[in-house]
mmCIF file with all atom_site columns, C-alpha atoms in Angstrom:
data_model
loop_
_atom_site.group_PDB
_atom_site.id
_atom_site.type_symbol
_atom_site.label_atom_id
_atom_site.label_alt_id
_atom_site.label_comp_id
_atom_site.label_asym_id
_atom_site.label_entity_id
_atom_site.label_seq_id
_atom_site.pdbx_PDB_ins_code
_atom_site.Cartn_x
_atom_site.Cartn_y
_atom_site.Cartn_z
_atom_site.occupancy
_atom_site.B_iso_or_equiv
_atom_site.pdbx_formal_charge
_atom_site.auth_seq_id
_atom_site.auth_comp_id
_atom_site.auth_asym_id
_atom_site.auth_atom_id
_atom_site.pdbx_PDB_model_num
ATOM 1   C CA . MET A 1 1   ? 0.690   -25.941 -3.096  1.00 62.00 ? 199 MET A CA 1
ATOM 2   C CA . SER A 1 2   ? 0.569   -23.265 -0.438  1.00 78.00 ? 200 SER A CA 1
ATOM 3   C CA . SER A 1 3   ? -0.530  -19.732 -1.144  1.00 89.00 ? 201 SER A CA 1
ATOM 4   C CA . TYR A 1 4   ? 0.397   -16.827 1.059   1.00 91.00 ? 202 TYR A CA 1
ATOM 5   C CA . GLU A 1 5   ? -0.604  -13.241 1.517   1.00 92.00 ? 203 GLU A CA 1
ATOM 6   C CA . TYR A 1 6   ? 2.103   -10.769 2.414   1.00 93.00 ? 204 TYR A CA 1
ATOM 7   C CA . THR A 1 7   ? 2.247   -7.509  4.304   1.00 93.00 ? 205 THR A CA 1
ATOM 8   C CA . VAL A 1 8   ? 5.114   -5.080  4.618   1.00 94.00 ? 206 VAL A CA 1
ATOM 9   C CA . ILE A 1 9   ? 5.490   -2.597  7.468   1.00 94.00 ? 207 ILE A CA 1
ATOM 10  C CA . PRO A 1 10  ? 8.150   0.004   8.150   1.00 93.00 ? 208 PRO A CA 1
ATOM 11  C CA . ALA A 1 11  ? 10.780  -1.147  10.616  1.00 93.00 ? 209 ALA A CA 1
ATOM 12  C CA . PRO A 1 12  ? 11.007  0.909   13.805  1.00 92.00 ? 210 PRO A CA 1
ATOM 13  C CA . ALA A 1 13  ? 13.443  3.789   13.428  1.00 89.00 ? 211 ALA A CA 1
ATOM 14  C CA . ARG A 1 14  ? 14.393  4.101   17.111  1.00 87.00 ? 212 ARG A CA 1
ATOM 15  C CA . GLY A 1 15  ? 13.928  2.167   20.312  1.00 86.00 ? 213 GLY A CA 1
ATOM 16  C CA . GLU A 1 16  ? 11.304  3.150   22.843  1.00 86.00 ? 214 GLU A CA 1
ATOM 17  C CA . LYS A 1 17  ? 12.180  3.607   26.486  1.00 85.00 ? 215 LYS A CA 1
ATOM 18  C CA . THR A 1 18  ? 11.694  0.356   28.358  1.00 84.00 ? 216 THR A CA 1
ATOM 19  C CA . ARG A 1 19  ? 12.453  -0.655  31.910  1.00 85.00 ? 217 ARG A CA 1
ATOM 20  C CA . GLY A 1 20  ? 15.686  -2.644  32.041  1.00 84.00 ? 218 GLY A CA 1
ATOM 21  C CA . ALA A 1 21  ? 16.913  -1.541  28.599  1.00 84.00 ? 219 ALA A CA 1
ATOM 22  C CA . ARG A 1 22  ? 19.658  1.008   29.181  1.00 85.00 ? 220 ARG A CA 1
ATOM 23  C CA . SER A 1 23  ? 21.632  1.303   25.947  1.00 89.00 ? 221 SER A CA 1
ATOM 24  C CA . GLY A 1 24  ? 20.263  2.320   22.574  1.00 86.00 ? 222 GLY A CA 1
ATOM 25  C CA . ILE A 1 25  ? 20.716  -1.126  21.061  1.00 89.00 ? 223 ILE A CA 1
ATOM 26  C CA . GLU A 1 26  ? 18.860  -2.775  23.957  1.00 90.00 ? 224 GLU A CA 1
ATOM 27  C CA . ARG A 1 27  ? 15.926  -0.363  23.572  1.00 91.00 ? 225 ARG A CA 1
ATOM 28  C CA . PHE A 1 28  ? 15.863  -0.965  19.821  1.00 91.00 ? 226 PHE A CA 1
ATOM 29  C CA . ALA A 1 29  ? 15.934  -4.754  20.278  1.00 91.00 ? 227 ALA A CA 1
ATOM 30  C CA . VAL A 1 30  ? 12.981  -4.619  22.699  1.00 90.00 ? 228 VAL A CA 1
ATOM 31  C CA . THR A 1 31  ? 11.010  -2.396  20.310  1.00 92.00 ? 229 THR A CA 1
ATOM 32  C CA . LEU A 1 32  ? 11.693  -4.711  17.373  1.00 92.00 ? 230 LEU A CA 1
ATOM 33  C CA . ALA A 1 33  ? 10.711  -7.768  19.428  1.00 92.00 ? 231 ALA A CA 1
ATOM 34  C CA . ASP A 1 34  ? 7.444   -6.054  20.392  1.00 92.00 ? 232 ASP A CA 1
ATOM 35  C CA . VAL A 1 35  ? 6.615   -5.422  16.719  1.00 93.00 ? 233 VAL A CA 1
ATOM 36  C CA . LEU A 1 36  ? 7.433   -9.020  15.749  1.00 94.00 ? 234 LEU A CA 1
ATOM 37  C CA . ASN A 1 37  ? 5.365   -10.448 18.636  1.00 94.00 ? 235 ASN A CA 1
ATOM 38  C CA . GLU A 1 38  ? 2.398   -8.194  17.839  1.00 93.00 ? 236 GLU A CA 1
ATOM 39  C CA . MET A 1 39  ? 2.361   -9.341  14.211  1.00 94.00 ? 237 MET A CA 1
ATOM 40  C CA . ALA A 1 40  ? 2.733   -12.990 15.289  1.00 94.00 ? 238 ALA A CA 1
ATOM 41  C CA . ARG A 1 41  ? -0.365  -12.624 17.502  1.00 94.00 ? 239 ARG A CA 1
ATOM 42  C CA . ASP A 1 42  ? -2.275  -11.597 14.382  1.00 92.00 ? 240 ASP A CA 1
ATOM 43  C CA . GLY A 1 43  ? -1.120  -14.748 12.563  1.00 92.00 ? 241 GLY A CA 1
ATOM 44  C CA . TRP A 1 44  ? 1.733   -13.230 10.522  1.00 94.00 ? 242 TRP A CA 1
ATOM 45  C CA . ASP A 1 45  ? 5.048   -15.094 10.120  1.00 94.00 ? 243 ASP A CA 1
ATOM 46  C CA . TYR A 1 46  ? 8.200   -12.990 9.887   1.00 95.00 ? 244 TYR A CA 1
ATOM 47  C CA . VAL A 1 47  ? 9.974   -13.521 6.552   1.00 94.00 ? 245 VAL A CA 1
ATOM 48  C CA . ARG A 1 48  ? 12.812  -10.972 6.373   1.00 94.00 ? 246 ARG A CA 1
ATOM 49  C CA . ALA A 1 49  ? 13.901  -7.357  6.658   1.00 94.00 ? 247 ALA A CA 1
ATOM 50  C CA . GLU A 1 50  ? 14.523  -5.415  3.458   1.00 94.00 ? 248 GLU A CA 1
ATOM 51  C CA . THR A 1 51  ? 16.278  -2.141  2.704   1.00 93.00 ? 249 THR A CA 1
ATOM 52  C CA . LEU A 1 52  ? 14.795  -0.701  -0.469  1.00 93.00 ? 250 LEU A CA 1
ATOM 53  C CA . PRO A 1 53  ? 15.592  2.511   -2.363  1.00 93.00 ? 251 PRO A CA 1
ATOM 54  C CA . ALA A 1 54  ? 12.915  5.092   -3.088  1.00 92.00 ? 252 ALA A CA 1
ATOM 55  C CA . GLU A 1 55  ? 13.232  8.303   -5.063  1.00 93.00 ? 253 GLU A CA 1
ATOM 56  C CA . GLU A 1 56  ? 11.805  11.318  -3.227  1.00 92.00 ? 254 GLU A CA 1
ATOM 57  C CA . ARG A 1 57  ? 11.624  15.016  -3.956  1.00 91.00 ? 255 ARG A CA 1
ATOM 58  C CA . SER A 1 58  ? 14.312  17.185  -2.481  1.00 89.00 ? 256 SER A CA 1
ATOM 59  C CA . GLY A 1 59  ? 13.500  20.866  -2.856  1.00 87.00 ? 257 GLY A CA 1
ATOM 60  C CA . LEU A 1 60  ? 11.489  22.144  -5.789  1.00 88.00 ? 258 LEU A CA 1
ATOM 61  C CA . THR A 1 61  ? 13.099  20.404  -8.741  1.00 89.00 ? 259 THR A CA 1
ATOM 62  C CA . SER A 1 62  ? 15.681  17.889  -7.569  1.00 91.00 ? 260 SER A CA 1
ATOM 63  C CA . ARG A 1 63  ? 15.182  14.308  -6.484  1.00 93.00 ? 261 ARG A CA 1
ATOM 64  C CA . THR A 1 64  ? 17.236  12.189  -4.130  1.00 93.00 ? 262 THR A CA 1
ATOM 65  C CA . THR A 1 65  ? 17.331  8.480   -3.329  1.00 93.00 ? 263 THR A CA 1
ATOM 66  C CA . VAL A 1 66  ? 16.481  7.470   0.229   1.00 92.00 ? 264 VAL A CA 1
ATOM 67  C CA . TYR A 1 67  ? 16.543  3.971   1.674   1.00 94.00 ? 265 TYR A CA 1
ATOM 68  C CA . HIS A 1 68  ? 13.657  2.544   3.721   1.00 93.00 ? 266 HIS A CA 1
ATOM 69  C CA . ASN A 1 69  ? 13.944  -0.380  6.145   1.00 93.00 ? 267 ASN A CA 1
ATOM 70  C CA . LEU A 1 70  ? 10.912  -2.655  5.870   1.00 94.00 ? 268 LEU A CA 1
ATOM 71  C CA . LEU A 1 71  ? 9.777   -5.828  7.643   1.00 95.00 ? 269 LEU A CA 1
ATOM 72  C CA . VAL A 1 72  ? 8.115   -8.503  5.469   1.00 94.00 ? 270 VAL A CA 1
ATOM 73  C CA . PHE A 1 73  ? 5.512   -10.882 6.941   1.00 95.00 ? 271 PHE A CA 1
ATOM 74  C CA . ARG A 1 74  ? 3.350   -13.617 5.421   1.00 94.00 ? 272 ARG A CA 1
ATOM 75  C CA . ARG A 1 75  ? 0.498   -15.901 6.419   1.00 93.00 ? 273 ARG A CA 1
ATOM 76  C CA . PRO A 1 76  ? -1.247  -18.747 4.620   1.00 92.00 ? 274 PRO A CA 1
ATOM 77  C CA . LEU A 1 77  ? -4.414  -17.881 2.755   1.00 87.00 ? 275 LEU A CA 1
ATOM 78  C CA . ALA A 1 78  ? -7.635  -19.320 4.109   1.00 77.00 ? 276 ALA A CA 1
ATOM 79  C CA . GLN A 1 79  ? -8.858  -22.527 2.440   1.00 60.00 ? 277 GLN A CA 1
ATOM 80  C CA . ALA A 1 80  ? -11.893 -20.721 1.029   1.00 47.00 ? 278 ALA A CA 1
ATOM 81  C CA . GLU A 1 81  ? -9.702  -18.229 -0.830  1.00 52.00 ? 279 GLU A CA 1
ATOM 82  C CA . GLU A 1 82  ? -7.493  -20.808 -2.534  1.00 49.00 ? 280 GLU A CA 1
ATOM 83  C CA . ARG A 1 83  ? -7.957  -21.593 -6.195  1.00 55.00 ? 281 ARG A CA 1
ATOM 84  C CA . PRO A 1 84  ? -9.995  -24.738 -6.803  1.00 53.00 ? 282 PRO A CA 1
ATOM 85  C CA . THR A 1 85  ? -8.046  -27.664 -8.246  1.00 53.00 ? 283 THR A CA 1
ATOM 86  C CA . ALA A 1 86  ? -9.205  -29.804 -11.166 1.00 51.00 ? 284 ALA A CA 1
ATOM 87  C CA . ALA A 1 87  ? -10.483 -32.513 -8.800  1.00 50.00 ? 285 ALA A CA 1
ATOM 88  C CA . THR A 1 88  ? -12.693 -30.114 -6.877  1.00 50.00 ? 286 THR A CA 1
ATOM 89  C CA . GLN A 1 89  ? -14.035 -28.477 -10.037 1.00 54.00 ? 287 GLN A CA 1
ATOM 90  C CA . GLN A 1 90  ? -15.411 -31.746 -11.426 1.00 57.00 ? 288 GLN A CA 1
ATOM 91  C CA . GLN A 1 91  ? -17.498 -32.637 -8.371  1.00 56.00 ? 289 GLN A CA 1
ATOM 92  C CA . PRO A 1 92  ? -20.266 -30.140 -7.676  1.00 56.00 ? 290 PRO A CA 1
ATOM 93  C CA . GLN A 1 93  ? -20.806 -29.678 -3.971  1.00 59.00 ? 291 GLN A CA 1
ATOM 94  C CA . PRO A 1 94  ? -24.167 -28.760 -2.480  1.00 58.00 ? 292 PRO A CA 1
ATOM 95  C CA . GLN A 1 95  ? -24.345 -25.174 -1.300  1.00 61.00 ? 293 GLN A CA 1
ATOM 96  C CA . PRO A 1 96  ? -25.268 -24.841 2.379   1.00 59.00 ? 294 PRO A CA 1
ATOM 97  C CA . ALA A 1 97  ? -28.057 -22.478 3.294   1.00 57.00 ? 295 ALA A CA 1
ATOM 98  C CA . PRO A 1 98  ? -26.673 -18.997 3.871   1.00 57.00 ? 296 PRO A CA 1
ATOM 99  C CA . ALA A 1 99  ? -26.421 -18.521 7.593   1.00 56.00 ? 297 ALA A CA 1
ATOM 100 C CA . GLU A 1 100 ? -26.690 -15.008 8.894   1.00 60.00 ? 298 GLU A CA 1
ATOM 101 C CA . SER A 1 101 ? -23.394 -14.339 10.535  1.00 58.00 ? 299 SER A CA 1
ATOM 102 C CA . GLN A 1 102 ? -21.813 -11.224 11.872  1.00 60.00 ? 300 GLN A CA 1
ATOM 103 C CA . PRO A 1 103 ? -18.756 -10.114 9.875   1.00 61.00 ? 301 PRO A CA 1
ATOM 104 C CA . GLU A 1 104 ? -15.586 -10.209 11.919  1.00 61.00 ? 302 GLU A CA 1
ATOM 105 C CA . PRO A 1 105 ? -14.509 -6.760  13.024  1.00 59.00 ? 303 PRO A CA 1
ATOM 106 C CA . GLU A 1 106 ? -11.093 -5.876  11.651  1.00 58.00 ? 304 GLU A CA 1
ATOM 107 C CA . PRO A 1 107 ? -8.380  -5.181  14.198  1.00 55.00 ? 305 PRO A CA 1
ATOM 108 C CA . PRO A 1 108 ? -7.373  -1.548  14.492  1.00 54.00 ? 306 PRO A CA 1
ATOM 109 C CA . ALA A 1 109 ? -4.664  -0.498  12.068  1.00 52.00 ? 307 ALA A CA 1
ATOM 110 C CA . ARG A 1 110 ? -1.235  -0.037  13.611  1.00 55.00 ? 308 ARG A CA 1
ATOM 111 C CA . GLY A 1 111 ? 0.179   2.045   10.805  1.00 55.00 ? 309 GLY A CA 1
ATOM 112 C CA . PRO A 1 112 ? -0.344  2.929   7.167   1.00 55.00 ? 310 PRO A CA 1
ATOM 113 C CA . PHE A 1 113 ? 1.261   -0.298  5.925   1.00 58.00 ? 311 PHE A CA 1
ATOM 114 C CA . SER A 1 114 ? 0.296   -2.739  8.652   1.00 57.00 ? 312 SER A CA 1
ATOM 115 C CA . GLN A 1 115 ? -2.688  -4.223  6.814   1.00 57.00 ? 313 GLN A CA 1
ATOM 116 C CA . PRO A 1 116 ? -2.508  -6.066  3.474   1.00 61.00 ? 314 PRO A CA 1
ATOM 117 C CA . MET A 1 117 ? -3.533  -3.946  0.556   1.00 59.00 ? 315 MET A CA 1
ATOM 118 C CA . ARG A 1 118 ? -6.895  -4.805  -0.964  1.00 60.00 ? 316 ARG A CA 1
ATOM 119 C CA . ALA A 1 119 ? -8.806  -3.145  -3.739  1.00 56.00 ? 317 ALA A CA 1
ATOM 120 C CA . ALA A 1 120 ? -11.601 -0.948  -2.472  1.00 58.00 ? 318 ALA A CA 1
ATOM 121 C CA . PRO A 1 121 ? -14.956 -1.127  -4.258  1.00 64.00 ? 319 PRO A CA 1
ATOM 122 C CA . LYS A 1 122 ? -15.803 1.889   -6.360  1.00 61.00 ? 320 LYS A CA 1
ATOM 123 C CA . PRO A 1 123 ? -18.474 4.052   -4.749  1.00 64.00 ? 321 PRO A CA 1
ATOM 124 C CA . ALA A 1 124 ? -21.736 4.196   -6.633  1.00 64.00 ? 322 ALA A CA 1
ATOM 125 C CA . ALA A 1 125 ? -22.417 7.530   -8.307  1.00 60.00 ? 323 ALA A CA 1
ATOM 126 C CA . PRO A 1 126 ? -25.404 9.233   -6.670  1.00 60.00 ? 324 PRO A CA 1
ATOM 127 C CA . ALA A 1 127 ? -28.309 9.683   -9.014  1.00 59.00 ? 325 ALA A CA 1
ATOM 128 C CA . ALA A 1 128 ? -29.400 13.317  -9.167  1.00 57.00 ? 326 ALA A CA 1
ATOM 129 C CA . PRO A 1 129 ? -32.551 13.707  -11.304 1.00 59.00 ? 327 PRO A CA 1
ATOM 130 C CA . ASN A 1 130 ? -32.769 17.530  -11.143 1.00 63.00 ? 328 ASN A CA 1
ATOM 131 C CA . LEU A 1 131 ? -29.320 18.342  -12.513 1.00 61.00 ? 329 LEU A CA 1
ATOM 132 C CA . ARG A 1 132 ? -29.114 20.191  -15.822 1.00 66.00 ? 330 ARG A CA 1
ATOM 133 C CA . PRO A 1 133 ? -26.533 19.041  -18.368 1.00 65.00 ? 331 PRO A CA 1
ATOM 134 C CA . ARG A 1 134 ? -23.462 21.227  -18.555 1.00 65.00 ? 332 ARG A CA 1
ATOM 135 C CA . MET A 1 135 ? -23.209 23.715  -21.356 1.00 67.00 ? 333 MET A CA 1
ATOM 136 C CA . ALA A 1 136 ? -20.378 23.169  -23.798 1.00 69.00 ? 334 ALA A CA 1
ATOM 137 C CA . GLU A 1 137 ? -17.537 25.521  -23.029 1.00 67.00 ? 335 GLU A CA 1
ATOM 138 C CA . PRO A 1 138 ? -15.587 27.248  -25.800 1.00 66.00 ? 336 PRO A CA 1
ATOM 139 C CA . PRO A 1 139 ? -12.066 25.932  -26.343 1.00 66.00 ? 337 PRO A CA 1
ATOM 140 C CA . LEU A 1 140 ? -9.331  27.765  -24.502 1.00 66.00 ? 338 LEU A CA 1
ATOM 141 C CA . THR A 1 141 ? -7.018  29.050  -27.212 1.00 71.00 ? 339 THR A CA 1
ATOM 142 C CA . ALA A 1 142 ? -4.798  32.095  -27.258 1.00 68.00 ? 340 ALA A CA 1
ATOM 143 C CA . PRO A 1 143 ? -5.435  34.713  -29.969 1.00 68.00 ? 341 PRO A CA 1
ATOM 144 C CA . GLN A 1 144 ? -3.000  34.699  -32.888 1.00 72.00 ? 342 GLN A CA 1
ATOM 145 C CA . ALA A 1 145 ? -0.153  37.190  -32.493 1.00 72.00 ? 343 ALA A CA 1
ATOM 146 C CA . PRO A 1 146 ? 0.061   39.719  -35.359 1.00 72.00 ? 344 PRO A CA 1
ATOM 147 C CA . ALA A 1 147 ? 2.896   39.161  -37.851 1.00 70.00 ? 345 ALA A CA 1
ATOM 148 C CA . PRO A 1 148 ? 5.880   41.516  -37.368 1.00 67.00 ? 346 PRO A CA 1
ATOM 149 C CA . ALA A 1 149 ? 5.906   44.468  -39.759 1.00 73.00 ? 347 ALA A CA 1
ATOM 150 C CA . GLY A 1 150 ? 9.690   44.703  -40.307 1.00 71.00 ? 348 GLY A CA 1
ATOM 151 C CA . PRO A 1 151 ? 12.100  42.331  -42.015 1.00 71.00 ? 349 PRO A CA 1
ATOM 152 C CA . ARG A 1 152 ? 12.731  38.977  -40.431 1.00 68.00 ? 350 ARG A CA 1
ATOM 153 C CA . LEU A 1 153 ? 16.120  38.864  -38.766 1.00 70.00 ? 351 LEU A CA 1
ATOM 154 C CA . GLY A 1 154 ? 18.186  35.741  -38.871 1.00 69.00 ? 352 GLY A CA 1
ATOM 155 C CA . PRO A 1 155 ? 21.735  34.752  -37.929 1.00 72.00 ? 353 PRO A CA 1
ATOM 156 C CA . ALA A 1 156 ? 24.409  37.221  -38.876 1.00 66.00 ? 354 ALA A CA 1
ATOM 157 C CA . SER A 1 157 ? 26.211  36.436  -42.091 1.00 62.00 ? 355 SER A CA 1
ATOM 158 C CA . ARG A 1 158 ? 29.919  37.126  -42.699 1.00 56.00 ? 356 ARG A CA 1
#
């Protein structure tokens, strides 16, 4: 069974000026082809284009629905990342000696959504031995309003 990892990037909104592309649709087609070829060089297979709704703020209190055009890509997961099957779990394999290897440098990001999302490790809290514990703060409550002196008025009766 094949496992894939996916990435989604925003589709280009307009075509860039290119020699030989005169009309708007020609410029857009060249720009889209450049994006697809760049992702293919990184090992990503084009899956499809999606138009998805997203609710965004419009003004101070209202919200409006906007539609975003996205390009979906996938690539097979590496063999080391795949889940072990029952056959490979039963046979213990000898662990090779850890070889010191340089980690591969990641390619520069092309946009905010061009890399697959991965969970970042939580940073370790710095230990500060000379800090005093915080004093307990009193609760923030408003003082009670005094009761009105006159009669309580209610709805008018007929």
